[in-house]
PDB file of C-alpha atoms in Angstrom:
ATOM      1  CA  MET A   8      -0.333   0.362   0.225  1.00 61.00           C
ATOM      2  CA  GLY A   9       1.260   3.489  -0.670  1.00 78.00           C
ATOM      3  CA  LYS A  10       1.581   6.927   1.213  1.00 92.00           C
ATOM      4  CA  LYS A  11      -0.299   9.512   1.707  1.00 96.00           C
ATOM      5  CA  LEU A  12       2.017  12.395   1.402  1.00 98.00           C
ATOM      6  CA  TYR A  13       0.493  16.620   3.037  1.00 97.00           C
ATOM      7  CA  VAL A  14       1.132  19.318  -0.181  1.00 98.00           C
ATOM      8  CA  GLY A  15       1.216  22.837   1.559  1.00 97.00           C
ATOM      9  CA  ASN A  16       1.545  26.737   1.093  1.00 97.00           C
ATOM     10  CA  LEU A  17       0.286  24.883  -2.411  1.00 97.00           C
ATOM     11  CA  SER A  18      -1.343  28.003  -4.702  1.00 94.00           C
ATOM     12  CA  TYR A  19      -4.522  28.998  -4.513  1.00 93.00           C
ATOM     13  CA  SER A  20      -4.825  28.203  -8.118  1.00 93.00           C
ATOM     14  CA  VAL A  21      -3.607  24.490  -7.884  1.00 94.00           C
ATOM     15  CA  THR A  22      -6.231  22.261  -9.712  1.00 95.00           C
ATOM     16  CA  ASN A  23      -5.992  18.170  -8.595  1.00 96.00           C
ATOM     17  CA  ASP A  24      -5.556  17.876 -11.473  1.00 97.00           C
ATOM     18  CA  GLU A  25      -1.612  19.819 -11.868  1.00 96.00           C
ATOM     19  CA  LEU A  26      -0.680  18.579  -8.744  1.00 97.00           C
ATOM     20  CA  LYS A  27      -0.737  14.768 -10.320  1.00 97.00           C
ATOM     21  CA  GLN A  28       2.057  15.729 -12.748  1.00 97.00           C
ATOM     22  CA  LEU A  29       3.412  18.000  -9.871  1.00 96.00           C
ATOM     23  CA  PHE A  30       4.204  14.222  -7.760  1.00 97.00           C
ATOM     24  CA  ALA A  31       3.971  11.629 -11.582  1.00 97.00           C
ATOM     25  CA  ALA A  32       7.241  12.501 -11.968  1.00 94.00           C
ATOM     26  CA  HIS A  33       8.151  11.360  -9.076  1.00 95.00           C
ATOM     27  CA  GLY A  34       6.007   7.749  -9.320  1.00 96.00           C
ATOM     28  CA  ALA A  35       3.340   6.519  -9.584  1.00 97.00           C
ATOM     29  CA  VAL A  36       0.166   8.663  -8.559  1.00 97.00           C
ATOM     30  CA  VAL A  37      -2.819   6.755  -7.238  1.00 97.00           C
ATOM     31  CA  SER A  38      -4.822   9.970  -5.725  1.00 97.00           C
ATOM     32  CA  ALA A  39      -3.999  14.207  -5.654  1.00 97.00           C
ATOM     33  CA  ASP A  40      -6.484  16.163  -4.341  1.00 97.00           C
ATOM     34  CA  VAL A  41      -7.155  19.702  -3.272  1.00 97.00           C
ATOM     35  CA  ILE A  42      -8.223  20.712  -0.805  1.00 96.00           C
ATOM     36  CA  MET A  43     -10.738  23.171  -1.280  1.00 95.00           C
ATOM     37  CA  ASP A  44     -12.923  26.241   0.401  1.00 92.00           C
ATOM     38  CA  ARG A  45     -17.458  25.324   0.784  1.00 90.00           C
ATOM     39  CA  GLU A  46     -18.191  28.424   1.112  1.00 91.00           C
ATOM     40  CA  ALA A  47     -15.639  30.561  -0.512  1.00 88.00           C
ATOM     41  CA  GLY A  48     -14.748  27.874  -3.740  1.00 88.00           C
ATOM     42  CA  ARG A  49     -11.646  28.434  -4.088  1.00 89.00           C
ATOM     43  CA  SER A  50      -7.720  26.320  -2.265  1.00 93.00           C
ATOM     44  CA  LYS A  51      -7.461  26.888   1.127  1.00 95.00           C
ATOM     45  CA  GLY A  52      -3.966  26.042  -0.377  1.00 96.00           C
ATOM     46  CA  PHE A  53      -2.994  22.127   0.040  1.00 97.00           C
ATOM     47  CA  GLY A  54      -3.880  19.475  -1.035  1.00 97.00           C
ATOM     48  CA  PHE A  55      -3.402  15.344  -0.183  1.00 97.00           C
ATOM     49  CA  VAL A  56      -1.131  13.318  -3.253  1.00 98.00           C
ATOM     50  CA  GLU A  57      -1.310   9.260  -2.335  1.00 97.00           C
ATOM     51  CA  MET A  58       1.419   7.096  -4.414  1.00 97.00           C
ATOM     52  CA  ALA A  59       1.718   3.861  -5.185  1.00 96.00           C
ATOM     53  CA  THR A  60       4.403   2.482  -3.028  1.00 96.00           C
ATOM     54  CA  ASP A  61       6.678   4.436   0.039  1.00 95.00           C
ATOM     55  CA  ALA A  62       9.873   4.106  -1.117  1.00 96.00           C
ATOM     56  CA  GLU A  63       7.971   6.273  -4.100  1.00 96.00           C
ATOM     57  CA  ALA A  64       6.583   8.237  -1.939  1.00 97.00           C
ATOM     58  CA  GLN A  65       9.793   9.507   0.604  1.00 96.00           C
ATOM     59  CA  ALA A  66      11.368  10.263  -3.901  1.00 96.00           C
ATOM     60  CA  ALA A  67       8.502  12.521  -4.014  1.00 97.00           C
ATOM     61  CA  ILE A  68       9.095  14.011  -0.704  1.00 97.00           C
ATOM     62  CA  ALA A  69      13.223  14.692  -0.753  1.00 97.00           C
ATOM     63  CA  ALA A  70      12.384  16.771  -4.378  1.00 97.00           C
ATOM     64  CA  LEU A  71       9.980  19.062  -3.736  1.00 97.00           C
ATOM     65  CA  ASN A  72       9.370  19.358   0.317  1.00 98.00           C
ATOM     66  CA  GLY A  73      10.737  23.394  -0.301  1.00 97.00           C
ATOM     67  CA  GLN A  74      10.478  23.988  -3.499  1.00 96.00           C
ATOM     68  CA  GLU A  75       9.318  26.980  -5.247  1.00 96.00           C
ATOM     69  CA  SER A  76       5.705  26.062  -7.444  1.00 92.00           C
ATOM     70  CA  ASN A  77       3.835  28.782  -8.294  1.00 91.00           C
ATOM     71  CA  GLY A  78       6.318  31.239  -6.609  1.00 92.00           C
ATOM     72  CA  ARG A  79       5.648  28.761  -3.015  1.00 95.00           C
ATOM     73  CA  ALA A  80       7.898  27.315  -1.072  1.00 97.00           C
ATOM     74  CA  LEU A  81       5.985  23.494  -1.316  1.00 97.00           C
ATOM     75  CA  THR A  82       6.401  22.068   2.574  1.00 97.00           C
ATOM     76  CA  VAL A  83       5.246  17.815   2.045  1.00 97.00           C
ATOM     77  CA  ASN A  84       5.523  15.498   4.754  1.00 97.00           C
ATOM     78  CA  GLU A  85       3.625  12.417   5.108  1.00 96.00           C
ATOM     79  CA  ALA A  86       0.042  12.954   6.543  1.00 95.00           C
ATOM     80  CA  ARG A  87      -0.933  12.422   9.656  1.00 90.00           C
ATOM     81  CA  PRO A  88      -3.967  10.358  10.484  1.00 85.00           C
ATOM     82  CA  ARG A  89      -7.005  12.491  10.581  1.00 79.00           C
ATOM     83  CA  GLU A  90      -8.038  13.535  14.148  1.00 82.00           C
ATOM     84  CA  GLU A  91     -12.116  12.723  14.829  1.00 81.00           C
ATOM     85  CA  ARG A  92     -13.318  16.107  16.584  1.00 74.00           C
ATOM     86  CA  PRO A  93     -16.714  17.171  18.297  1.00 76.00           C
ATOM     87  CA  ARG A  94     -18.969  18.311  16.349  1.00 71.00           C
ATOM     88  CA  GLY A  95     -19.533  21.140  17.618  1.00 65.00           C
ATOM     89  CA  GLY A  96     -21.984  21.589  20.357  1.00 61.00           C
ATOM     90  CA  PHE A  97     -23.608  24.730  19.235  1.00 62.00           C
ATOM     91  CA  GLY A  98     -26.021  24.743  16.720  1.00 58.00           C
ATOM     92  CA  GLY A  99     -28.127  27.740  15.279  1.00 59.00           C
ATOM     93  CA  GLY A 100     -31.410  26.098  17.136  1.00 58.00           C
ATOM     94  CA  ASN A 101     -34.102  28.373  18.956  1.00 61.00           C
ATOM     95  CA  ARG A 102     -34.031  28.144  21.760  1.00 58.00           C
ATOM     96  CA  ARG A 103     -35.912  30.673  24.460  1.00 61.00           C
ATOM     97  CA  TYR A 104     -35.430  30.313  27.931  1.00 55.00           C
TER      98      TYR A 104
END
């Protein structure tokens, strides 16, 4: 199984396909997802790339971490598991006391 990588400091104009192409030079890319802001409809400036093998993931980290893309120095490292966050309990109920 491959490794999922975190890619930070992306240009807000980067698309999923552009992110995939950037990493494809370093191995087989299983998936590439730029995280989008639902309200603004644009990139949040980070994403995740899954490489096919651990060796390809390490090669991509070594090659791309700190490298400039669209005028921004990329941050590339292994993605940490997603933390479970409690759902907000301050919903917009119409309570009257």
